[in-house]
mmCIF file of C-alpha atoms in Angstrom:
data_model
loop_
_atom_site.group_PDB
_atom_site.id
_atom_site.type_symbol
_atom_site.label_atom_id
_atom_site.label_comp_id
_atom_site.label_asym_id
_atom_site.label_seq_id
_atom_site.Cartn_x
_atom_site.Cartn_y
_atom_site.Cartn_z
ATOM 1 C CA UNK A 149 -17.566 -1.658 11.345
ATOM 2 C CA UNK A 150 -17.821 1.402 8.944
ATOM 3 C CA UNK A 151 -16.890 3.997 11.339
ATOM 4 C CA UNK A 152 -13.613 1.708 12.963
ATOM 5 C CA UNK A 153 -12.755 1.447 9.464
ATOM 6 C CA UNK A 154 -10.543 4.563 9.369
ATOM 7 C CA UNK A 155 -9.076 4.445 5.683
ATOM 8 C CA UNK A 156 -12.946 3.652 4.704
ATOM 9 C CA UNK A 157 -14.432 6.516 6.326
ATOM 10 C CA UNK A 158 -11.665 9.206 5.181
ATOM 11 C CA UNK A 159 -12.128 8.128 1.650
ATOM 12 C CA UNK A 160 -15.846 8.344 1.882
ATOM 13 C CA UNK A 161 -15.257 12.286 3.590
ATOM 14 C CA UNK A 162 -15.250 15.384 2.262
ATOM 15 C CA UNK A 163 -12.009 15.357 -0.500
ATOM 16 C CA UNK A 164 -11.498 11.309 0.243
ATOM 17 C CA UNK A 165 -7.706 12.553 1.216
ATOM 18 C CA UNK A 166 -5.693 9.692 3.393
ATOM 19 C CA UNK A 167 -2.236 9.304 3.558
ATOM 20 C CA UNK A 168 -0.774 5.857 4.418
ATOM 21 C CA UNK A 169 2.830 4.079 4.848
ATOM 22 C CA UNK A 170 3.853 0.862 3.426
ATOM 23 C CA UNK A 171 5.593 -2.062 5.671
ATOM 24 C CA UNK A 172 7.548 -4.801 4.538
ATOM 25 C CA UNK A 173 9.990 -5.651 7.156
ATOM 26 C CA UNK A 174 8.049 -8.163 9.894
ATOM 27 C CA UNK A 175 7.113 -7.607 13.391
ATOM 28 C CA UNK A 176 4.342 -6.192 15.325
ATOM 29 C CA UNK A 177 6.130 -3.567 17.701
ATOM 30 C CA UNK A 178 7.479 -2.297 14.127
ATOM 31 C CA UNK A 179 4.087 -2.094 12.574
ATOM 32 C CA UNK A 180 3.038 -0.521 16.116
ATOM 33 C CA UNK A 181 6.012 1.991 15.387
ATOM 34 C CA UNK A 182 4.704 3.163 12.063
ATOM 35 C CA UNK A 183 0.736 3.391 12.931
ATOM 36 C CA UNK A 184 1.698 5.934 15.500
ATOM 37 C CA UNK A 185 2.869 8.053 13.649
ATOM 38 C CA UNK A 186 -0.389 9.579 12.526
ATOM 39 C CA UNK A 187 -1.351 7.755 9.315
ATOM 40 C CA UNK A 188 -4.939 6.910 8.123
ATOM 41 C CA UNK A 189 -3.489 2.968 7.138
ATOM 42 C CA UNK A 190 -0.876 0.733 6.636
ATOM 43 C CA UNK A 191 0.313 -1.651 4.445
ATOM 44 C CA UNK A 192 1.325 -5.097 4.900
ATOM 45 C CA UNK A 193 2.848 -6.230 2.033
ATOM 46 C CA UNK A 194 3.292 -9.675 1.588
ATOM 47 C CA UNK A 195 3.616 -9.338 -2.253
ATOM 48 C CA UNK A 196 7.366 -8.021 -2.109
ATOM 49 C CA UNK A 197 7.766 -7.607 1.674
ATOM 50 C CA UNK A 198 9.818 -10.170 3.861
ATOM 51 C CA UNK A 199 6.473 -10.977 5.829
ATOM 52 C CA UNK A 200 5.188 -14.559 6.088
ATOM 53 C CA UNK A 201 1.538 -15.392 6.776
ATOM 54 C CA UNK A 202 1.960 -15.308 10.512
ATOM 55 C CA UNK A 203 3.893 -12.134 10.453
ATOM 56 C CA UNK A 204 0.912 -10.977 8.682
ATOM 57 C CA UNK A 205 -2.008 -11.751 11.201
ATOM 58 C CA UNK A 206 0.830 -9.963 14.050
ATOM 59 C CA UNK A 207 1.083 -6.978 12.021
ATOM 60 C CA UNK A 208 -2.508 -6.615 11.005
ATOM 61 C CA UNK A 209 -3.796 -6.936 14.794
ATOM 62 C CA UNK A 210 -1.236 -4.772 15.827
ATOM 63 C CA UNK A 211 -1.781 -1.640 13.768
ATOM 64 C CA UNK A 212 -5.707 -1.846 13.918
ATOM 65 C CA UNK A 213 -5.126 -2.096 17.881
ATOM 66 C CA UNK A 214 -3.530 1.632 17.069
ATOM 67 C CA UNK A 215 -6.744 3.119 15.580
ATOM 68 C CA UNK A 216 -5.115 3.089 11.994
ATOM 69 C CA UNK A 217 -6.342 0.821 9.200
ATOM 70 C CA UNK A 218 -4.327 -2.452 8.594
ATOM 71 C CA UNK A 219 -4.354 -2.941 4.497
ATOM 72 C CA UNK A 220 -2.615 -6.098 3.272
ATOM 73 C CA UNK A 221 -1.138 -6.325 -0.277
ATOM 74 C CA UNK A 222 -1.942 -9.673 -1.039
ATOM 75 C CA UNK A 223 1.217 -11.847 -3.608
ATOM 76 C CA UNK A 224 -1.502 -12.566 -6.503
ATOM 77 C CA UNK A 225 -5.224 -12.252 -7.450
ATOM 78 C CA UNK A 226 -5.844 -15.637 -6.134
ATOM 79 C CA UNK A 227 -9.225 -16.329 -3.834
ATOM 80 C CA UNK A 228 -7.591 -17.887 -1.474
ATOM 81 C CA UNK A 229 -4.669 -14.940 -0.822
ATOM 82 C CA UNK A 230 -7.882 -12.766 -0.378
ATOM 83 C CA UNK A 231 -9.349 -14.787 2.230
ATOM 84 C CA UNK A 232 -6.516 -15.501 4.325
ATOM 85 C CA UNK A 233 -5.692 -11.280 3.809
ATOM 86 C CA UNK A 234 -9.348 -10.737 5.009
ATOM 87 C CA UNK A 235 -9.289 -13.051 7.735
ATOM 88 C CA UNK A 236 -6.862 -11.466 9.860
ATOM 89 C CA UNK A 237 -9.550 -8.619 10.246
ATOM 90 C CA UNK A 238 -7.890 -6.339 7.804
ATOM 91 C CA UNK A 239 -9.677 -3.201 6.566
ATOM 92 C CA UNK A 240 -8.566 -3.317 3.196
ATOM 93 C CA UNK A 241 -6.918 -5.235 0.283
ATOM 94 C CA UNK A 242 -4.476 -4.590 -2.423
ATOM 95 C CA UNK A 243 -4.598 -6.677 -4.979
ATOM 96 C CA UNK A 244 -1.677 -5.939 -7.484
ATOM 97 C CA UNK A 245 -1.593 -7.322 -11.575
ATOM 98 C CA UNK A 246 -4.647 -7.369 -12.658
ATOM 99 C CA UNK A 247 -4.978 -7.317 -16.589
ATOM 100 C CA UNK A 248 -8.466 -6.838 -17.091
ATOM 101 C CA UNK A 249 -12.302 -6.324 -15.701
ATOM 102 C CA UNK A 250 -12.978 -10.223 -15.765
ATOM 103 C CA UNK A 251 -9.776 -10.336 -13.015
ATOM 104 C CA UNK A 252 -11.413 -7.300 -11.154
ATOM 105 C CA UNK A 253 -14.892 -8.766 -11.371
ATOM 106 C CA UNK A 254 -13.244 -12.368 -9.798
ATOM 107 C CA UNK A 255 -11.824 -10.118 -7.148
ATOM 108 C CA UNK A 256 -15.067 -8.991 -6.065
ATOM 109 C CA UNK A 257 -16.420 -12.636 -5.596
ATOM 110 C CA UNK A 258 -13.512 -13.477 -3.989
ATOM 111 C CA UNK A 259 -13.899 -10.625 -1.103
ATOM 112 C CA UNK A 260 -17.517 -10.558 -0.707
ATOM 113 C CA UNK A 261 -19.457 -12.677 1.027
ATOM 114 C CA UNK A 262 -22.661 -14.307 -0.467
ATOM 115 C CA UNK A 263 -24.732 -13.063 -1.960
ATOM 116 C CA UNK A 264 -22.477 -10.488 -3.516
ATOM 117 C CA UNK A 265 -19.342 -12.874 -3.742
ATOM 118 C CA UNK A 266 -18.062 -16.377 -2.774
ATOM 119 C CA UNK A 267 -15.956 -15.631 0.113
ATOM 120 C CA UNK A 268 -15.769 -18.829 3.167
ATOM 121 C CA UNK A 269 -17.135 -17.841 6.492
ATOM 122 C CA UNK A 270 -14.922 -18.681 9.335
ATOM 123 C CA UNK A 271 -12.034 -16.371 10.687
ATOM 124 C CA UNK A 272 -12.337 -16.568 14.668
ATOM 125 C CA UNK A 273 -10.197 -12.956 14.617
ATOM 126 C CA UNK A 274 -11.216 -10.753 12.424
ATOM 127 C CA UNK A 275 -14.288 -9.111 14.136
ATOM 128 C CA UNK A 276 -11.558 -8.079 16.912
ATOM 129 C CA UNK A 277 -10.048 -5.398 14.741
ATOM 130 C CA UNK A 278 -13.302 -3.616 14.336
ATOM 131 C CA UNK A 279 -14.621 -3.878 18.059
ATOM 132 C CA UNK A 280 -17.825 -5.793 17.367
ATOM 133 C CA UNK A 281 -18.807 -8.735 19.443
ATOM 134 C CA UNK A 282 -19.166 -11.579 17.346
ATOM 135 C CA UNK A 283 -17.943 -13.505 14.298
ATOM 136 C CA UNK A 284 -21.865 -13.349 12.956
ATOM 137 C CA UNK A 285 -21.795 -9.129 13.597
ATOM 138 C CA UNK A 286 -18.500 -9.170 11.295
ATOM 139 C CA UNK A 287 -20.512 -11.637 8.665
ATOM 140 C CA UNK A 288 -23.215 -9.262 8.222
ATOM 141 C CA UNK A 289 -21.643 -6.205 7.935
ATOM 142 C CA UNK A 290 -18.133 -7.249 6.199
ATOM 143 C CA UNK A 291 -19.495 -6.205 2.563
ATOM 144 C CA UNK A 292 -20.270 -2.670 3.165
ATOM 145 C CA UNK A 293 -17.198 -2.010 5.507
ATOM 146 C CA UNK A 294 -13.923 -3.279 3.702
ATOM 147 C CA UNK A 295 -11.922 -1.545 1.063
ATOM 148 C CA UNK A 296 -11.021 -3.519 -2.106
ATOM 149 C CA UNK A 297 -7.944 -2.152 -3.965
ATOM 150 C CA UNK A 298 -7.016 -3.051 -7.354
ATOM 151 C CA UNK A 299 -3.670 -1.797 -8.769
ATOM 152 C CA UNK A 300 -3.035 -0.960 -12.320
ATOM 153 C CA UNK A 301 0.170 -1.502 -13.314
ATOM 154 C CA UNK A 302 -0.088 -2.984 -16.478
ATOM 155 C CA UNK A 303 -0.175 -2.238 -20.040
ATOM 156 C CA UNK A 304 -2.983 -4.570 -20.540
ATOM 157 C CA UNK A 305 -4.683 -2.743 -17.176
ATOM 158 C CA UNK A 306 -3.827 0.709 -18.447
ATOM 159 C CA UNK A 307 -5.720 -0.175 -21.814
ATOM 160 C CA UNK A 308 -8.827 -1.552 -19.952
ATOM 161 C CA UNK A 309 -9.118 0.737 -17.258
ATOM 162 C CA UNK A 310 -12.506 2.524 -17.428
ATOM 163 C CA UNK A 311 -14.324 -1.264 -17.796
ATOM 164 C CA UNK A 312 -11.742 -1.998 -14.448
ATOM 165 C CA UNK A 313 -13.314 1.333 -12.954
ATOM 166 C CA UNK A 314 -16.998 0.519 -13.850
ATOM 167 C CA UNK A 315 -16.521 -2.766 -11.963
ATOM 168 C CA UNK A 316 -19.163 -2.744 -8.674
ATOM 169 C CA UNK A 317 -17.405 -3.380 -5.582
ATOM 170 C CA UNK A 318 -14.123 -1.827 -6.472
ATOM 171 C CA UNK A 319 -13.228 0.810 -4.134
ATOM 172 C CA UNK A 320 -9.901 2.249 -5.447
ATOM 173 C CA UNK A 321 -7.878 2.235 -8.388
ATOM 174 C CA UNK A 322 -3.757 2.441 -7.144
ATOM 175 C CA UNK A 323 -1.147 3.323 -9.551
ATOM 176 C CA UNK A 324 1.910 1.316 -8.778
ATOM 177 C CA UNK A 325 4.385 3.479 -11.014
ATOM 178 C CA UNK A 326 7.457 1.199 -10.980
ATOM 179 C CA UNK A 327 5.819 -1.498 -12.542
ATOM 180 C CA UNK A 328 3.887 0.566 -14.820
ATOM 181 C CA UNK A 329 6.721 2.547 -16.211
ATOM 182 C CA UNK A 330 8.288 -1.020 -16.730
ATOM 183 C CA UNK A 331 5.278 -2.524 -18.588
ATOM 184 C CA UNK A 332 4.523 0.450 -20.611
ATOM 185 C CA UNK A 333 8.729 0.693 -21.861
ATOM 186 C CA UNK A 334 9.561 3.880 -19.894
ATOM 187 C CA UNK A 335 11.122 2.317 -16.331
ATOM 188 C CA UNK A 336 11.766 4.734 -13.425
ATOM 189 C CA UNK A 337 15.211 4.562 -13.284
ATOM 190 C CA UNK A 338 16.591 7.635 -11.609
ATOM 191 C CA UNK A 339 13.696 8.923 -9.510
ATOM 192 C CA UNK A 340 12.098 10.859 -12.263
ATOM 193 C CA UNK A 341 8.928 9.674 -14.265
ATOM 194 C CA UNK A 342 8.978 10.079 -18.574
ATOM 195 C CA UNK A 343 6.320 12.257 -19.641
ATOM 196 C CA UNK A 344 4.369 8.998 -21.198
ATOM 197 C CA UNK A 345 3.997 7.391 -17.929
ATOM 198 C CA UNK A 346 3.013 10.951 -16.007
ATOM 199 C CA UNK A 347 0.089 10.623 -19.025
ATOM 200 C CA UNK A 348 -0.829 7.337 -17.644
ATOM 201 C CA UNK A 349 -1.122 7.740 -14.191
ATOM 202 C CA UNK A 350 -3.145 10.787 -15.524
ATOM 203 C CA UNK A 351 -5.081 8.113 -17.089
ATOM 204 C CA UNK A 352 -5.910 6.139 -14.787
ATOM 205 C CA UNK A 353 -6.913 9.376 -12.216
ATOM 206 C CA UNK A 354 -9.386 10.285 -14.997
ATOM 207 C CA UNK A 355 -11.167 7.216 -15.321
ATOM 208 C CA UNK A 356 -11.314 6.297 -11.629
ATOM 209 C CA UNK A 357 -13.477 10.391 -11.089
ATOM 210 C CA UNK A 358 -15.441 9.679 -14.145
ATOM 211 C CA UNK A 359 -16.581 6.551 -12.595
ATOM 212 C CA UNK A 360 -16.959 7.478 -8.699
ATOM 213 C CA UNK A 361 -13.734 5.722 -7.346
ATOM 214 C CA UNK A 362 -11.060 6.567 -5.512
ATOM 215 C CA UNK A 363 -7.064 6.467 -6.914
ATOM 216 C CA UNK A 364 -4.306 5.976 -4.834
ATOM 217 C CA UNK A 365 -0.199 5.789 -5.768
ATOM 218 C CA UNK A 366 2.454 4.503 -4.077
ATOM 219 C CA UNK A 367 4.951 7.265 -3.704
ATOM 220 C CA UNK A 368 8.495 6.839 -2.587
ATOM 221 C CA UNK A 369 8.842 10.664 -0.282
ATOM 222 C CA UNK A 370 6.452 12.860 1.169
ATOM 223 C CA UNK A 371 7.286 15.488 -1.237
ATOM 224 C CA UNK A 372 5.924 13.332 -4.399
ATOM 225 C CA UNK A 373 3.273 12.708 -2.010
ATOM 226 C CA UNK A 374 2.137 16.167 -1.244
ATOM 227 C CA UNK A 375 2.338 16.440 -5.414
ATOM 228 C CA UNK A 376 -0.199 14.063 -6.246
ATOM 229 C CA UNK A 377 -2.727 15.146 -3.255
ATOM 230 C CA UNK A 378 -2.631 18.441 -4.763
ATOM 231 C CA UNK A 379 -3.929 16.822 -8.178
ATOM 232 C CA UNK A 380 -6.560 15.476 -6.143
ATOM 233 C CA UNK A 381 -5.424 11.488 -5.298
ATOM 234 C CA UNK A 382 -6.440 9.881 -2.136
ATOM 235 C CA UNK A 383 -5.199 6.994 -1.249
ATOM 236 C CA UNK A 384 -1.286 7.952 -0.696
ATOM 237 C CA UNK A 385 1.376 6.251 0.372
ATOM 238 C CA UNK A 386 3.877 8.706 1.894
ATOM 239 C CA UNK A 387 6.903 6.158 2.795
ATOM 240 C CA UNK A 388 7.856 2.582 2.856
ATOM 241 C CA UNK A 389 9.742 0.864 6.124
ATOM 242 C CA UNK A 390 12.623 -0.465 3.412
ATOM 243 C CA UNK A 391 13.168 3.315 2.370
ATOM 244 C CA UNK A 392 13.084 5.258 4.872
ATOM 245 C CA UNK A 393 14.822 3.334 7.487
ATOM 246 C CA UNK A 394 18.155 3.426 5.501
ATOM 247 C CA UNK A 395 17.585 7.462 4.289
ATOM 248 C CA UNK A 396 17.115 8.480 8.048
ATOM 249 C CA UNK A 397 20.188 6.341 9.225
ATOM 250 C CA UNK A 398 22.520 7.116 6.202
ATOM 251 C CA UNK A 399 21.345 10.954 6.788
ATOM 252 C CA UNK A 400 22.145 10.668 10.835
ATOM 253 C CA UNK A 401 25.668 9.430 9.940
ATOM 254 C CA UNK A 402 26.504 11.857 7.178
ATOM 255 C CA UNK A 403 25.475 14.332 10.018
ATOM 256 C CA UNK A 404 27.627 12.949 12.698
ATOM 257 C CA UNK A 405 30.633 12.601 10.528
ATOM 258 C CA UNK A 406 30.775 16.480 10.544
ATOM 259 C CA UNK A 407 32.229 19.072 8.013
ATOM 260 C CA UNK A 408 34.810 18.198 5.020
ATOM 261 C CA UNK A 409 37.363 19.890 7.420
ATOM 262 C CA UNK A 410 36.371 17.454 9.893
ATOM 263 C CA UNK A 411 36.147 14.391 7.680
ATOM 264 C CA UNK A 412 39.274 15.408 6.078
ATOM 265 C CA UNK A 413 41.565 15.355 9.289
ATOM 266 C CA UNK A 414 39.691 12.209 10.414
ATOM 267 C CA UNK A 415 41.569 10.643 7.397
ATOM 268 C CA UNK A 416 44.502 12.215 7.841
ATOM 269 C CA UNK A 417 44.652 10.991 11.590
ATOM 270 C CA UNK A 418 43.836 7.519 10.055
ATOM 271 C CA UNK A 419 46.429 7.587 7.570
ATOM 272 C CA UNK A 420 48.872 8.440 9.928
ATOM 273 C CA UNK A 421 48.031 6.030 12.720
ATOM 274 C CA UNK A 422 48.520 3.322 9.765
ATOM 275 C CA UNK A 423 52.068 4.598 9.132
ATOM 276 C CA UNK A 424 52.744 4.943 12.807
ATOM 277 C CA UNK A 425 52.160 0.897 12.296
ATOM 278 C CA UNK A 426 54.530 0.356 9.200
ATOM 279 C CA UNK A 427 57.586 2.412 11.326
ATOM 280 C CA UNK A 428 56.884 0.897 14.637
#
């Protein structure tokens, strides 16, 4: 399972560099769409994104049927959101809100499997996204293979962080800088981050190294992406669906619509086909 596990096995290499996309519209010949083009993972994310728990076992099988690894974002740190995430034979979990180490501690039971954790035995699926035979192969091996996620983006996580970081069986520590800079009083509001919350993040980085982890961050553009690889993050979101989808087709039209010359006598020619109707 450890070496299907792509995101696993790039964080575990070398600099631990992976960069990743985010989905939240639904459908499987979209998530299909955005695992081929070349990322180490995607996420399904059914915390904010429009996708329903069926929409979430289509996505999950389809982007692990690409070679890239299916993460889901789970709504809540809830035992049962984990299990239903892990059952569709996902790779990894993001679990987002968590306060303090107890909550990261509770995430652990709920995504191992005995004896490390509490998690049921049962999915028929999963073992099919990591091309093992049987549902008793995927039992045995699930512990050591899967990537558990915790984001901080809290003021109460922020404060707690190197206990969160110390926590056995967490894999990654993910910045989710909107709802930091909203808990901590400094929002993101125009694209740009206040100096407090670039301390933060800076933080958090810190006390994930000092404590063998990984940190990831959700950026918005593959320019604040590139940014925060070069500080040394590895778990990197480059785009989300929601985002870029808009950007590219907003861009394509601004394009087509030519020059200001251009624009400008396609106005003019609209103007006067209006008064063409008034006189007529």
């Amino acid at each position: 399972m450890q070496s299907v596990n792509r995101l696993q096995k790039a964080l575990k290499t070398g600099s631990g560099l992976t960069f990743g996309a985010w989905q939240m519209l639904p459908g499987a010949t979209h998530s299909r769409m955005m695992a081929s083009c070349g990322f180490d993972w995607v996420t399904v994310d059914t915390e904010h994104g429009i996708i329903d728990d069926g929409a979430m076992h289509e996505a999950v099988a389809a982007i692990a049927g690409c070679g890239v690894s299916p993460v889901v974002r789970i709504a809540a740190n809830e035992a049962w959101m984990v299990k239903r995430a892990l059952d569709t034979g996902a790779h990894g979990i993001i679990v987002p809100l968590l306060y303090t180490a107890d909550d990261a501690r509770r995430l652990v039971l709920s995504a191992k499997f005995p004896p490390q954790g509490q998690r049921g035995f049962g999915s028929p699926v999963a073992h099919f996204n990591f091309g093992i035979q049987s549902m008793t192969d995927y039992l045995q091996q699930a512990n050591d293979s899967l990537v558990t996620i915790v984001q901080i983006e809290t003021k109460e996580a922020l404060a707690n962080v190197d206990e969160i970081a110390k926590v056995p069986g967490i894999d990654v520590l993910l910045v989710g800088p909107f709802d930091l800079g909203n808990n901590i009083g400094h929002p993101i509001l125009d694209g740009t981050m206040h100096e407090d919350l670039k301390k933060a993040i800076a933080t958090i980085h810190k006390a994930s190294k000092e404590n063998g982890k990984r940190t990831g961050i959700y950026c918005t553009s593959g320019d604040q992406a590139r940014q925060f690889a070069d500080q040394g993050f590895h778990m990197i979101s480059v785009a989300a669906d929601v985002i870029a989808l808009p950007a590219y087709f907003g861009n394509a039209l601004s394009s087509a619509k030519g020059s200001y010359v251009h624009s400008a006598l396609h106005m003019a020619k609209g103007a006067a086909t209006k008064m063409g109707g008034y006189t007529g």
